[in-house]
Short mmCIF file of C-alpha atoms in Angstrom, two decimals:
data_model
loop_
_atom_site.label_atom_id
_atom_site.label_comp_id
_atom_site.label_asym_id
_atom_site.label_seq_id
_atom_site.Cartn_x
_atom_site.Cartn_y
_atom_site.Cartn_z
CA MET A 1 18.42 14.48 -8.24
CA GLU A 2 19.75 12.26 -11.01
CA HIS A 3 17.59 11.79 -14.12
CA SER A 4 17.57 9.09 -16.76
CA GLN A 5 19.41 9.46 -20.05
CA ILE A 6 16.04 9.87 -21.81
CA VAL A 7 15.24 12.86 -19.62
CA HIS A 8 18.64 14.39 -20.35
CA THR A 9 18.04 13.90 -24.09
CA ILE A 10 14.65 15.66 -23.86
CA LEU A 11 16.13 18.55 -21.86
CA ALA A 12 18.92 18.89 -24.42
CA LYS A 13 16.31 18.97 -27.19
CA LEU A 14 14.57 21.85 -25.37
CA GLY A 15 17.87 23.65 -24.96
CA ASN A 16 17.85 23.81 -21.18
CA GLU A 17 19.50 21.05 -19.15
CA ARG A 18 18.35 22.74 -15.91
CA LEU A 19 14.68 23.09 -16.88
CA ILE A 20 13.35 20.61 -14.29
CA THR A 21 15.46 22.10 -11.49
CA GLU A 22 14.36 25.62 -12.38
CA LEU A 23 10.68 24.70 -12.56
CA THR A 24 10.68 22.84 -9.24
CA THR A 25 12.75 25.42 -7.32
CA LYS A 26 11.51 28.70 -8.78
CA LEU A 27 7.76 27.95 -9.01
CA SER A 28 5.37 27.42 -6.14
CA GLN A 29 3.06 24.39 -6.02
CA SER A 30 0.12 26.50 -7.26
CA GLU A 31 2.21 28.00 -10.08
CA MET A 32 3.38 24.55 -11.11
CA THR A 33 -0.22 23.30 -11.12
CA THR A 34 -1.28 26.23 -13.30
CA LEU A 35 1.53 25.47 -15.74
CA LEU A 36 0.70 21.75 -15.89
CA LEU A 37 -2.99 22.49 -16.42
CA ALA A 38 -2.10 24.81 -19.30
CA LEU A 39 0.11 22.08 -20.77
CA SER A 40 -2.71 19.52 -20.51
CA GLN A 41 -5.16 21.98 -22.05
CA GLU A 42 -2.82 22.58 -24.97
CA MET A 43 -2.28 18.86 -25.53
CA THR A 44 -6.02 18.11 -25.54
CA ALA A 45 -6.73 21.09 -27.80
CA GLN A 46 -4.48 19.50 -30.40
CA SER A 47 -6.24 16.11 -30.19
CA SER A 48 -9.15 14.88 -32.28
CA PRO A 49 -11.78 12.22 -31.51
CA VAL A 50 -9.75 9.83 -33.68
CA ASP A 51 -6.68 10.58 -31.58
CA LEU A 52 -8.67 9.91 -28.43
CA LEU A 53 -9.74 6.49 -29.66
CA ASN A 54 -6.16 5.66 -30.64
CA LYS A 55 -4.96 6.69 -27.18
CA TYR A 56 -7.50 4.40 -25.58
CA ALA A 57 -6.35 1.50 -27.75
CA THR A 58 -2.69 1.94 -26.82
CA ASN A 59 -2.89 3.08 -23.18
CA ARG A 60 -2.56 0.14 -20.78
CA PHE A 61 -3.85 2.12 -17.79
CA VAL A 62 -7.38 2.72 -19.06
CA LYS A 63 -8.66 -0.71 -20.09
CA PRO A 64 -11.45 -2.30 -17.98
CA SER A 65 -10.87 -5.52 -16.10
CA GLU A 66 -12.35 -8.71 -17.57
CA LEU A 67 -13.33 -9.94 -14.10
CA SER A 68 -16.95 -9.88 -12.97
CA PRO A 69 -17.68 -6.57 -11.19
CA ILE A 70 -20.50 -8.24 -9.26
CA LYS A 71 -18.17 -10.92 -7.90
CA LEU A 72 -15.56 -8.30 -7.04
CA LYS A 73 -18.13 -6.20 -5.22
CA LYS A 74 -19.24 -9.25 -3.26
CA ILE A 75 -15.65 -9.95 -2.21
CA GLU A 76 -15.25 -6.29 -1.21
CA LEU A 77 -18.46 -6.31 0.82
CA ASP A 78 -17.62 -9.62 2.54
CA MET A 79 -14.15 -8.39 3.52
CA LEU A 80 -15.37 -5.01 4.74
CA GLU A 81 -18.14 -6.58 6.85
CA LEU A 82 -15.73 -9.11 8.38
CA ALA A 83 -13.20 -6.36 9.14
CA GLU A 84 -15.82 -4.16 10.79
CA ASN A 85 -17.00 -7.11 12.89
CA ARG A 86 -13.38 -7.44 14.06
CA GLY A 87 -12.96 -3.84 15.13
CA PHE A 88 -11.76 -2.08 11.97
CA THR A 89 -13.46 1.10 10.82
CA SER A 90 -13.97 1.06 7.05
CA LEU A 91 -13.27 4.13 4.92
CA GLU A 92 -14.18 4.98 1.34
CA LEU A 93 -10.99 6.53 0.06
CA SER A 94 -10.57 8.99 -2.75
CA PRO A 95 -8.98 7.59 -5.95
CA ALA A 96 -6.43 10.43 -5.67
CA SER A 97 -3.56 10.80 -3.20
CA PRO A 98 -1.25 13.73 -2.43
CA LEU A 99 1.72 13.72 -4.80
CA GLY A 100 4.49 11.72 -3.13
CA SER A 101 2.20 9.63 -0.90
CA CYS A 102 4.32 6.54 -1.56
CA SER A 103 7.73 7.88 -2.51
CA VAL A 104 8.14 10.32 0.39
CA ILE A 105 7.42 8.02 3.34
CA ALA A 106 7.80 4.54 1.86
CA LYS A 107 10.73 5.19 -0.52
CA VAL A 108 8.85 3.82 -3.53
CA ASP A 109 10.11 5.00 -6.93
CA GLN A 110 7.79 7.81 -8.10
CA ASN A 111 7.93 6.32 -11.60
CA LYS A 112 5.87 3.40 -10.28
CA VAL A 113 3.07 5.85 -9.53
CA ILE A 114 0.79 7.70 -11.95
CA SER A 115 1.45 11.35 -11.21
CA ALA A 116 -1.22 13.92 -12.13
CA THR A 117 -1.80 17.67 -11.96
CA ARG A 118 -3.17 19.67 -8.97
CA GLY A 119 -0.56 18.13 -6.68
CA VAL A 120 -2.01 14.63 -6.70
CA GLU A 121 -1.30 11.13 -8.02
CA LEU A 122 -3.56 8.16 -8.70
CA MET A 123 -3.75 6.03 -5.57
CA SER A 124 -1.28 3.14 -5.88
CA ASP A 125 -1.43 1.79 -2.32
CA SER A 126 -4.29 2.46 0.08
CA THR A 127 -2.13 1.66 3.15
CA ASN A 128 -0.24 4.90 2.55
CA MET A 129 -3.44 6.90 2.38
CA LEU A 130 -4.79 5.27 5.53
CA ALA A 131 -1.53 6.13 7.28
CA ILE A 132 -1.80 9.76 6.13
CA TYR A 133 -5.45 9.86 7.19
CA LEU A 134 -4.52 8.59 10.66
CA ALA A 135 -1.55 10.91 11.04
CA ASN A 136 -3.68 13.89 10.07
CA GLY A 137 -6.34 12.90 12.61
CA ILE A 138 -3.74 12.41 15.35
CA LYS A 139 -2.19 15.78 14.55
CA ASN A 140 -5.49 17.71 14.67
CA LYS A 141 -6.69 15.62 17.66
CA SER A 142 -9.75 14.16 15.92
CA ILE A 143 -8.14 10.72 16.42
CA ASN A 144 -6.66 9.57 19.71
CA ASN A 145 -4.39 6.53 19.55
CA SER A 146 -2.86 7.10 23.00
CA ILE A 147 -5.43 5.21 25.06
CA ASN A 148 -6.58 2.59 22.52
CA ASP A 149 -5.14 1.47 19.22
CA VAL A 150 -7.03 2.69 16.15
CA HIS A 151 -7.85 0.22 13.36
CA VAL A 152 -9.05 1.19 9.87
CA CYS A 153 -9.57 -0.64 6.58
CA ALA A 154 -10.37 0.11 2.95
CA ALA A 155 -11.24 -1.67 -0.27
CA SER A 156 -9.91 0.35 -3.22
CA ARG A 157 -9.00 0.05 -6.86
CA VAL A 158 -5.37 1.06 -7.16
CA THR A 159 -3.18 1.81 -10.20
CA ARG A 160 0.56 1.18 -10.49
CA GLY A 161 2.94 2.37 -13.16
CA GLN A 162 5.46 -0.43 -13.41
CA TRP A 163 5.44 -2.89 -16.29
CA TYR A 164 4.01 -6.37 -15.60
CA LYS A 165 5.40 -9.32 -17.54
CA GLN A 166 2.08 -11.15 -17.70
CA ALA A 167 0.02 -9.84 -20.60
CA ASN A 168 -3.26 -10.51 -18.75
CA VAL A 169 -2.29 -8.53 -15.63
CA LEU A 170 -3.71 -5.02 -15.54
CA PRO A 171 -1.93 -2.11 -13.86
CA HIS A 172 -5.08 -1.51 -11.82
CA PHE A 173 -6.56 -3.99 -9.38
CA GLY A 174 -8.67 -4.30 -6.24
CA LEU A 175 -6.70 -4.03 -2.99
CA PHE A 176 -8.08 -4.65 0.51
CA THR A 177 -5.99 -3.13 3.29
CA LEU A 178 -5.86 -3.03 7.09
CA VAL A 179 -3.92 -0.39 9.05
CA SER A 180 -3.50 -0.17 12.85
CA SER A 181 -2.07 2.82 14.70
CA GLY A 182 -0.98 3.18 18.32
CA LYS A 183 1.75 4.24 20.69
CA ASP A 184 4.74 2.34 22.07
CA THR A 185 3.79 1.41 25.66
CA GLY A 186 6.54 -1.11 26.28
CA SER A 187 6.96 -4.91 26.06
CA TYR A 188 5.94 -4.85 22.38
CA ARG A 189 2.31 -4.61 23.49
CA PHE A 190 1.21 -2.80 20.32
CA GLU A 191 3.11 -5.17 18.04
CA LYS A 192 1.66 -8.30 19.66
CA ASP A 193 -1.94 -7.05 19.75
CA THR A 194 -2.09 -5.65 16.23
CA LEU A 195 -0.17 -8.50 14.58
CA THR A 196 -2.63 -10.92 16.18
CA ARG A 197 -5.58 -8.85 14.96
CA HIS A 198 -4.34 -8.67 11.34
CA ILE A 199 -3.33 -12.30 11.04
CA ALA A 200 -6.55 -13.44 12.70
CA PHE A 201 -8.55 -11.53 10.08
CA TYR A 202 -6.76 -13.19 7.15
CA LEU A 203 -6.85 -16.68 8.68
CA HIS A 204 -10.54 -16.31 9.39
CA TYR A 205 -11.31 -15.01 5.90
CA TYR A 206 -9.14 -17.32 3.79
CA GLY A 207 -9.07 -20.35 6.08
CA GLY A 208 -12.43 -20.10 7.77
CA LYS A 209 -14.77 -18.40 5.29
CA LEU A 210 -13.19 -19.65 2.05
CA GLY A 211 -11.92 -22.96 3.47
CA GLN A 212 -8.45 -22.60 1.92
CA GLU A 213 -5.12 -23.97 3.17
CA THR A 214 -3.09 -21.18 4.79
CA LYS A 215 0.51 -20.72 5.92
CA VAL A 216 2.09 -17.64 7.46
CA PHE A 217 5.67 -16.58 6.66
CA LEU A 218 7.49 -14.31 9.11
CA HIS A 219 10.49 -12.38 7.70
CA MET A 220 12.97 -10.65 10.00
CA ARG A 221 13.69 -7.06 8.98
CA LYS A 222 15.98 -4.38 10.30
CA GLY A 223 14.51 -1.50 12.27
CA TYR A 224 14.28 -2.77 15.84
CA THR A 225 17.26 -2.74 18.25
CA ASP A 226 17.19 -6.52 18.81
CA SER A 227 15.93 -8.08 15.60
CA GLU A 228 16.35 -11.69 16.78
CA GLY A 229 14.77 -10.99 20.17
CA PHE A 230 11.89 -9.12 18.59
CA LEU A 231 11.11 -11.96 16.19
CA ASP A 232 11.37 -14.48 19.07
CA ARG A 233 8.79 -12.55 21.06
CA MET A 234 6.42 -12.30 18.08
CA VAL A 235 6.73 -15.98 17.21
CA ASP A 236 6.16 -17.10 20.81
CA HIS A 237 3.08 -14.90 21.03
CA LEU A 238 1.62 -16.04 17.70
CA ASN A 239 2.17 -19.72 18.48
CA VAL A 240 0.05 -19.26 21.61
CA GLU A 241 -2.65 -17.30 19.80
CA PHE A 242 -2.79 -19.62 16.77
CA PRO A 243 -1.68 -23.11 17.88
CA SER A 244 -3.00 -24.79 14.72
CA CYS A 245 -1.38 -22.35 12.27
CA LEU A 246 1.90 -23.10 10.52
CA PHE A 247 4.37 -20.21 10.96
CA ILE A 248 7.48 -20.37 8.78
CA GLU A 249 10.37 -18.20 9.96
CA ASP A 250 12.89 -16.41 7.78
CA ARG A 251 15.68 -15.22 10.08
CA VAL A 252 17.91 -13.66 7.45
CA GLU A 253 17.84 -10.03 8.57
CA SER A 254 17.37 -7.64 5.69
CA SER A 255 16.51 -3.99 5.16
CA ASN A 256 14.13 -3.18 2.36
CA GLN A 257 13.47 0.51 3.24
CA TYR A 258 9.87 -0.50 3.81
CA TYR A 259 9.09 -2.86 6.70
CA LYS A 260 10.66 -2.52 10.13
CA GLY A 261 11.30 -5.47 12.46
CA LEU A 262 8.94 -7.92 10.84
CA ASN A 263 7.23 -8.54 7.51
CA PHE A 264 4.55 -11.22 7.30
CA GLU A 265 3.00 -12.97 4.34
CA VAL A 266 -0.01 -15.27 4.22
CA ASN A 267 0.25 -18.05 1.65
CA VAL A 268 -3.09 -19.47 0.46
CA ASN A 269 -2.94 -22.68 -1.60
CA GLY A 270 0.64 -21.85 -2.64
CA VAL A 271 -0.10 -18.21 -3.51
CA ASN A 272 1.34 -15.35 -1.43
CA ILE A 273 -1.79 -13.24 -1.37
CA VAL A 274 -1.25 -11.20 1.83
CA ASP A 275 1.68 -8.93 2.61
CA GLY A 276 2.12 -6.80 5.70
CA GLY A 277 4.40 -5.58 8.45
CA PHE A 278 5.44 -2.75 10.74
CA VAL A 279 6.40 0.60 9.17
CA ASP A 280 7.63 3.94 10.49
CA TRP A 281 5.37 6.15 8.38
CA THR A 282 3.46 7.85 11.23
CA GLN A 283 6.78 8.39 13.02
CA GLN A 284 7.96 10.29 9.93
CA LEU A 285 4.70 12.17 9.39
CA LEU A 286 4.31 13.25 13.02
CA GLY A 287 7.96 13.41 14.10
CA ASN A 288 7.24 11.12 17.05
CA LYS A 289 9.31 7.98 17.68
CA LYS A 290 6.55 6.62 19.97
CA GLU A 291 4.15 6.19 17.06
CA ARG A 292 3.59 2.63 15.88
CA LEU A 293 1.94 1.43 12.69
CA LEU A 294 1.09 -1.99 11.24
CA ILE A 295 -0.12 -2.26 7.66
CA SER A 296 -1.26 -5.23 5.56
CA GLY A 297 -3.02 -5.82 2.30
CA THR A 298 -4.43 -8.53 0.06
CA GLY A 299 -5.54 -8.70 -3.56
CA MET A 300 -9.24 -9.01 -4.32
CA ASP A 301 -8.90 -9.68 -8.06
CA LEU A 302 -6.43 -12.48 -7.31
CA GLN A 303 -9.09 -14.40 -5.41
CA LEU A 304 -11.04 -14.75 -8.68
CA ILE A 305 -8.01 -15.20 -10.93
CA THR A 306 -6.66 -18.10 -8.82
CA GLY A 307 -10.06 -19.76 -8.47
CA MET A 308 -10.35 -19.31 -4.70
CA ILE A 309 -13.76 -17.86 -5.44
CA GLN A 310 -15.80 -19.07 -8.40
#
């Protein structure tokens, strides 16, 4: 694969332009882990307590949030309890994900993720891990999504590697996610049922529990044979299910290598705080075109930052 000019400069400095290719093609995963662990050990052996303090002062990934942990825990508990009451099984996820959890199935740049040793990365999006959890369960037959759809949720602190323009925005934040898995049984049954379930959760939480003004945006995406017809069916269904909700349609078909068919956003008091849609991740993981998956997520920190919760 192509590397940045900085990487080429470093490789030239080491005297081997093919170093990365040789390491990744000639070494096994366990051998690479052993090498990276040795590298980390050597780097820490050369560091002093003063160095450690300086690293803390300059590393944007390790600073604590200034938000109240008690208020954040209350938000987390409220959302988990509401989700469980609405048929979602809550999971306490590991802070680590398999290396490539986002870039392999969701086409997210690996540089936006904090890669680590031992074949893992810091979790940057819990929807990916929930999808992998479900796919693994379906594969080993501990989860059956053929008869009934399976719904899971998680509240996690995630870390992302990209730069944020706002100085007060940390690269780690609380993310609440819902994921629903099922099979294609015709007539967009899965899509209608799960989209209703996800949107109902967010409308109930933000509109009902918090008493905030909500709008739902529906964006048409590529990925279904009849994009217009698919969106028509979803809009008609949602208007029946939520007659008092304002649905705003975006019918400019676009492909973002992420969502398929439809991407929805929930706007609360002018802030787009919920993002979700259909993805093909379990299709990729299991090699089965009948698999269906709906993901969605919302920020927990943002509820305090915007004043939705005092």
